[in-house]
């Protein structure tokens, strides 16, 4: 388990946790995929700050992260980290608002 990146609410295996404030570890991970996100969306971000996240324990860890990209605009990222592997970007949802839910 990666406690520095786990939301605090305990959930059943496979269930998505409740949203929690983003940690420095989550910010570090969204920074790792920033170039991929910018490439997928066809634009660059001067503001790129994780604000909230949920986790899901599967055969590894899914992270659902809300990212503030400035001008009251947000994106949602879906990241996956296998137990013994590297973090990867699975999905990006553009044009989100601060009030949009991360829950899947």
Backbone as JSON Lines, residues from 0, in Angstrom:
{"i":0,"aa":"X","n":[0.84,-1.18,0.0],"ca":[0.0,0.0,0.0],"c":[0.88,1.24,0.0]}
{"i":1,"aa":"X","n":[0.41,2.28,-0.62],"ca":[1.15,3.53,-0.69],"c":[0.43,4.56,0.17]}
{"i":2,"aa":"X","n":[0.68,4.54,1.49],"ca":[-0.09,5.39,2.39],"c":[0.02,6.88,2.11]}
{"i":3,"aa":"X","n":[1.14,7.35,1.61],"ca":[1.28,8.78,1.33],"c":[0.38,9.22,0.2]}
{"i":4,"aa":"X","n":[-0.18,8.28,-0.55],"ca":[-1.05,8.65,-1.67],"c":[-2.44,8.06,-1.5]}
{"i":5,"aa":"X","n":[-2.79,7.55,-0.33],"ca":[-4.08,6.92,-0.14],"c":[-5.02,7.9,0.55]}
{"i":6,"aa":"X","n":[-6.23,8.02,0.03],"ca":[-7.24,8.82,0.71],"c":[-7.5,8.2,2.08]}
{"i":7,"aa":"X","n":[-7.93,8.98,3.04],"ca":[-8.01,8.52,4.41],"c":[-9.2,7.61,4.7]}
{"i":8,"aa":"X","n":[-10.23,7.64,3.9],"ca":[-11.41,6.83,4.15],"c":[-11.15,5.39,3.76]}
{"i":9,"aa":"X","n":[-11.44,4.46,4.65],"ca":[-11.28,3.03,4.33],"c":[-12.44,2.58,3.46]}
{"i":10,"aa":"X","n":[-12.13,1.8,2.45],"ca":[-13.15,1.3,1.55],"c":[-12.9,-0.17,1.28]}
{"i":11,"aa":"X","n":[-13.93,-0.84,0.81],"ca":[-13.79,-2.24,0.43],"c":[-12.92,-2.34,-0.82]}
{"i":12,"aa":"X","n":[-12.26,-3.47,-0.95],"ca":[-11.42,-3.71,-2.13],"c":[-12.23,-3.46,-3.39]}
{"i":13,"aa":"X","n":[-11.71,-2.63,-4.27],"ca":[-12.37,-2.32,-5.53],"c":[-13.29,-1.12,-5.46]}
{"i":14,"aa":"X","n":[-13.67,-0.7,-4.25],"ca":[-14.53,0.48,-4.12],"c":[-13.68,1.74,-4.2]}
{"i":15,"aa":"X","n":[-14.28,2.81,-4.66],"ca":[-13.58,4.09,-4.76],"c":[-13.75,4.83,-3.44]}
{"i":16,"aa":"X","n":[-12.66,5.35,-2.91],"ca":[-12.7,6.08,-1.63],"c":[-13.44,7.4,-1.8]}
{"i":17,"aa":"X","n":[-13.79,7.99,-0.68],"ca":[-14.34,9.34,-0.68],"c":[-13.24,10.32,-1.07]}
{"i":18,"aa":"X","n":[-13.6,11.45,-1.66],"ca":[-12.59,12.44,-2.02],"c":[-11.85,12.97,-0.79]}
{"i":19,"aa":"X","n":[-10.57,13.25,-0.98],"ca":[-9.73,13.82,0.08],"c":[-8.9,14.94,-0.53]}
{"i":20,"aa":"X","n":[-8.44,15.88,0.3],"ca":[-7.56,16.93,-0.23],"c":[-6.28,16.3,-0.8]}
{"i":21,"aa":"X","n":[-5.82,16.85,-1.91],"ca":[-4.61,16.32,-2.55],"c":[-3.4,16.5,-1.64]}
{"i":22,"aa":"X","n":[-2.52,15.52,-1.66],"ca":[-1.28,15.55,-0.88],"c":[-0.11,15.92,-1.79]}
{"i":23,"aa":"X","n":[1.04,16.14,-1.2],"ca":[2.23,16.43,-2.0],"c":[2.57,15.23,-2.89]}
{"i":24,"aa":"X","n":[2.37,14.01,-2.4],"ca":[2.64,12.82,-3.22],"c":[1.73,12.78,-4.44]}
{"i":25,"aa":"X","n":[0.47,13.15,-4.28],"ca":[-0.45,13.2,-5.42],"c":[0.01,14.28,-6.4]}
{"i":26,"aa":"X","n":[0.39,15.46,-5.89],"ca":[0.88,16.52,-6.77],"c":[2.1,16.04,-7.55]}
{"i":27,"aa":"X","n":[3.01,15.35,-6.88],"ca":[4.2,14.83,-7.56],"c":[3.81,13.88,-8.7]}
{"i":28,"aa":"X","n":[2.81,13.07,-8.46],"ca":[2.38,12.14,-9.5],"c":[1.69,12.83,-10.66]}
{"i":29,"aa":"X","n":[0.88,13.85,-10.4],"ca":[0.26,14.54,-11.53],"c":[1.32,15.3,-12.33]}
{"i":30,"aa":"X","n":[2.38,15.74,-11.66],"ca":[3.48,16.39,-12.38],"c":[4.17,15.4,-13.33]}
{"i":31,"aa":"X","n":[4.25,14.13,-12.91],"ca":[4.89,13.11,-13.75],"c":[4.17,12.91,-15.08]}
{"i":32,"aa":"X","n":[2.86,13.14,-15.1],"ca":[2.08,12.9,-16.32],"c":[1.66,14.21,-17.01]}
{"i":33,"aa":"X","n":[2.17,15.34,-16.55],"ca":[1.75,16.64,-17.09],"c":[1.96,16.73,-18.6]}
{"i":34,"aa":"X","n":[3.12,16.33,-19.09],"ca":[3.38,16.41,-20.54],"c":[2.4,15.55,-21.32]}
{"i":35,"aa":"X","n":[2.07,14.37,-20.8],"ca":[1.08,13.5,-21.46],"c":[-0.29,14.16,-21.49]}
{"i":36,"aa":"X","n":[-0.67,14.8,-20.38],"ca":[-1.96,15.49,-20.3],"c":[-2.0,16.64,-21.31]}
{"i":37,"aa":"X","n":[-0.95,17.43,-21.34],"ca":[-0.9,18.55,-22.28],"c":[-0.97,18.07,-23.72]}
{"i":38,"aa":"X","n":[-0.29,16.96,-24.01],"ca":[-0.31,16.4,-25.35],"c":[-1.72,15.93,-25.73]}
{"i":39,"aa":"X","n":[-2.39,15.24,-24.8],"ca":[-3.74,14.74,-25.08],"c":[-4.73,15.88,-25.29]}
{"i":40,"aa":"X","n":[-4.57,16.96,-24.52],"ca":[-5.52,18.06,-24.61],"c":[-5.11,19.13,-25.62]}
{"i":41,"aa":"X","n":[-3.89,19.06,-26.12],"ca":[-3.44,20.0,-27.14],"c":[-3.2,21.4,-26.63]}
{"i":42,"aa":"X","n":[-2.85,21.54,-25.36],"ca":[-2.54,22.85,-24.79],"c":[-1.63,22.67,-23.59]}
{"i":43,"aa":"X","n":[-1.02,23.78,-23.17],"ca":[-0.12,23.74,-22.02],"c":[-0.76,24.47,-20.84]}
{"i":44,"aa":"X","n":[-0.28,24.16,-19.66],"ca":[-0.84,24.74,-18.43],"c":[0.24,25.42,-17.62]}
{"i":45,"aa":"X","n":[0.02,26.7,-17.3],"ca":[0.92,27.38,-16.38],"c":[0.48,27.13,-14.94]}
{"i":46,"aa":"X","n":[-0.82,26.91,-14.74],"ca":[-1.37,26.49,-13.45],"c":[-1.72,25.01,-13.6]}
{"i":47,"aa":"X","n":[-1.29,24.19,-12.64],"ca":[-1.51,22.74,-12.72],"c":[-1.38,22.2,-11.3]}
{"i":48,"aa":"X","n":[-2.45,22.35,-10.51],"ca":[-2.41,22.05,-9.08],"c":[-3.49,21.04,-8.7]}
{"i":49,"aa":"X","n":[-3.06,19.88,-8.24],"ca":[-4.0,18.87,-7.75],"c":[-4.72,19.44,-6.52]}
{"i":50,"aa":"X","n":[-6.03,19.28,-6.5],"ca":[-6.81,19.8,-5.37],"c":[-7.5,18.71,-4.57]}
{"i":51,"aa":"X","n":[-7.82,17.6,-5.22],"ca":[-8.61,16.55,-4.58],"c":[-8.32,15.23,-5.26]}
{"i":52,"aa":"X","n":[-8.47,14.12,-4.51],"ca":[-8.26,12.82,-5.13],"c":[-9.06,11.74,-4.42]}
{"i":53,"aa":"X","n":[-9.29,10.66,-5.15],"ca":[-9.88,9.43,-4.64],"c":[-8.97,8.29,-5.05]}
{"i":54,"aa":"X","n":[-9.03,7.19,-4.33],"ca":[-8.25,6.01,-4.69],"c":[-9.16,4.81,-4.85]}
{"i":55,"aa":"X","n":[-8.64,3.84,-5.57],"ca":[-9.32,2.56,-5.74],"c":[-8.23,1.49,-5.78]}
{"i":56,"aa":"X","n":[-8.33,0.53,-4.85],"ca":[-7.37,-0.55,-4.82],"c":[-7.86,-1.66,-5.73]}
{"i":57,"aa":"X","n":[-7.07,-1.94,-6.74],"ca":[-7.36,-3.0,-7.7],"c":[-6.1,-3.86,-7.74]}
{"i":58,"aa":"X","n":[-5.69,-4.34,-8.88],"ca":[-4.4,-5.03,-8.99],"c":[-3.34,-3.94,-9.13]}
{"i":59,"aa":"X","n":[-3.23,-3.14,-8.09],"ca":[-2.45,-1.91,-8.07],"c":[-3.37,-0.84,-7.52]}
{"i":60,"aa":"X","n":[-3.16,0.4,-7.97],"ca":[-3.94,1.51,-7.44],"c":[-4.39,2.43,-8.56]}
{"i":61,"aa":"X","n":[-5.69,2.74,-8.56],"ca":[-6.22,3.77,-9.44],"c":[-6.32,5.05,-8.62]}
{"i":62,"aa":"X","n":[-5.94,6.16,-9.24],"ca":[-6.06,7.47,-8.61],"c":[-6.92,8.34,-9.51]}
{"i":63,"aa":"X","n":[-7.93,8.95,-8.94],"ca":[-8.79,9.88,-9.64],"c":[-8.49,11.25,-9.04]}
{"i":64,"aa":"X","n":[-7.98,12.17,-9.85],"ca":[-7.45,13.42,-9.33],"c":[-8.08,14.62,-10.03]}
{"i":65,"aa":"X","n":[-8.54,15.57,-9.22],"ca":[-9.05,16.84,-9.75],"c":[-7.88,17.82,-9.75]}
{"i":66,"aa":"X","n":[-7.66,18.45,-10.9],"ca":[-6.53,19.37,-11.07],"c":[-7.04,20.74,-11.5]}
{"i":67,"aa":"X","n":[-6.66,21.76,-10.75],"ca":[-6.96,23.15,-11.1],"c":[-5.98,23.58,-12.19]}
{"i":68,"aa":"X","n":[-6.5,24.0,-13.34],"ca":[-5.64,24.45,-14.44],"c":[-5.81,25.94,-14.71]}
{"i":69,"aa":"X","n":[-6.36,26.67,-13.75],"ca":[-6.49,28.12,-13.86],"c":[-7.79,28.57,-14.5]}
{"i":70,"aa":"X","n":[-8.09,29.84,-14.34],"ca":[-9.3,30.45,-14.91],"c":[-10.58,29.72,-14.51]}
{"i":71,"aa":"X","n":[-10.63,29.25,-13.27],"ca":[-11.8,28.5,-12.74],"c":[-12.09,27.24,-13.54]}
{"i":72,"aa":"X","n":[-11.08,26.68,-14.16],"ca":[-11.22,25.46,-14.96],"c":[-10.46,24.32,-14.3]}
{"i":73,"aa":"X","n":[-11.03,23.14,-14.4],"ca":[-10.43,21.96,-13.8],"c":[-10.41,20.84,-14.83]}
{"i":74,"aa":"X","n":[-9.52,19.89,-14.61],"ca":[-9.52,18.64,-15.38],"c":[-9.51,17.5,-14.38]}
{"i":75,"aa":"X","n":[-9.99,16.35,-14.81],"ca":[-9.94,15.15,-13.99],"c":[-8.99,14.17,-14.65]}
{"i":76,"aa":"X","n":[-8.08,13.61,-13.84],"ca":[-7.12,12.62,-14.33],"c":[-7.43,11.28,-13.71]}
{"i":77,"aa":"X","n":[-7.26,10.23,-14.49],"ca":[-7.31,8.86,-13.98],"c":[-5.92,8.28,-14.19]}
{"i":78,"aa":"X","n":[-5.28,7.92,-13.08],"ca":[-3.93,7.37,-13.11],"c":[-3.96,5.95,-12.59]}
{"i":79,"aa":"X","n":[-3.02,5.15,-13.05],"ca":[-2.91,3.76,-12.57],"c":[-1.46,3.47,-12.23]}
{"i":80,"aa":"X","n":[-1.27,2.85,-11.07],"ca":[0.06,2.42,-10.66],"c":[-0.02,0.96,-10.25]}
{"i":81,"aa":"X","n":[0.58,0.07,-11.06],"ca":[0.63,-1.34,-10.67],"c":[1.44,-1.49,-9.38]}
{"i":82,"aa":"X","n":[1.25,-2.58,-8.69],"ca":[1.94,-2.81,-7.43],"c":[3.45,-2.65,-7.59]}
{"i":83,"aa":"X","n":[4.02,-3.21,-8.63],"ca":[5.47,-3.11,-8.85],"c":[5.76,-2.49,-10.21]}
{"i":84,"aa":"X","n":[5.15,-1.37,-10.49],"ca":[5.34,-0.77,-11.8],"c":[5.3,0.73,-11.76]}
{"i":85,"aa":"X","n":[5.28,1.32,-12.94],"ca":[5.31,2.77,-13.07],"c":[3.92,3.35,-13.26]}
{"i":86,"aa":"X","n":[3.77,4.55,-12.78],"ca":[2.53,5.29,-12.91],"c":[2.22,5.57,-14.37]}
{"i":87,"aa":"X","n":[0.95,5.46,-14.75],"ca":[0.56,5.8,-16.12],"c":[-0.75,6.58,-16.11]}
{"i":88,"aa":"X","n":[-0.92,7.38,-17.13],"ca":[-2.14,8.16,-17.33],"c":[-3.12,7.3,-18.12]}
{"i":89,"aa":"X","n":[-4.31,7.07,-17.57],"ca":[-5.32,6.29,-18.26],"c":[-6.34,7.16,-19.0]}
{"i":90,"aa":"X","n":[-6.7,8.29,-18.38],"ca":[-7.77,9.1,-18.96],"c":[-7.67,10.54,-18.47]}
{"i":91,"aa":"X","n":[-8.13,11.45,-19.31],"ca":[-8.21,12.87,-18.97],"c":[-9.61,13.34,-19.34]}
{"i":92,"aa":"X","n":[-10.27,14.02,-18.41],"ca":[-11.56,14.65,-18.68],"c":[-11.37,16.15,-18.59]}
{"i":93,"aa":"X","n":[-11.66,16.84,-19.66],"ca":[-11.45,18.29,-19.77],"c":[-12.73,19.04,-19.42]}
{"i":94,"aa":"X","n":[-12.58,20.35,-19.22],"ca":[-13.7,21.27,-19.01],"c":[-14.57,20.87,-17.83]}
{"i":95,"aa":"X","n":[-13.93,20.6,-16.72],"ca":[-14.62,20.29,-15.48],"c":[-14.69,21.55,-14.62]}
{"i":96,"aa":"X","n":[-15.59,21.54,-13.66],"ca":[-15.69,22.66,-12.72],"c":[-15.25,22.18,-11.33]}
{"i":97,"aa":"X","n":[-15.06,23.13,-10.45],"ca":[-14.66,22.78,-9.09],"c":[-15.69,21.89,-8.4]}
{"i":98,"aa":"X","n":[-16.95,22.03,-8.76],"ca":[-18.02,21.27,-8.11],"c":[-18.26,19.89,-8.73]}
{"i":99,"aa":"X","n":[-17.65,19.59,-9.87],"ca":[-17.84,18.27,-10.49],"c":[-17.24,17.17,-9.62]}
{"i":100,"aa":"X","n":[-17.98,16.09,-9.46],"ca":[-17.57,14.97,-8.61],"c":[-16.5,14.12,-9.27]}
{"i":101,"aa":"X","n":[-15.58,13.62,-8.44],"ca":[-14.55,12.69,-8.91],"c":[-15.04,11.24,-8.91]}
{"i":102,"aa":"X","n":[-16.07,10.95,-8.16],"ca":[-16.53,9.57,-7.99],"c":[-16.88,8.94,-9.33]}
{"i":103,"aa":"X","n":[-16.48,7.69,-9.49],"ca":[-16.76,6.94,-10.71],"c":[-18.0,6.11,-10.53]}
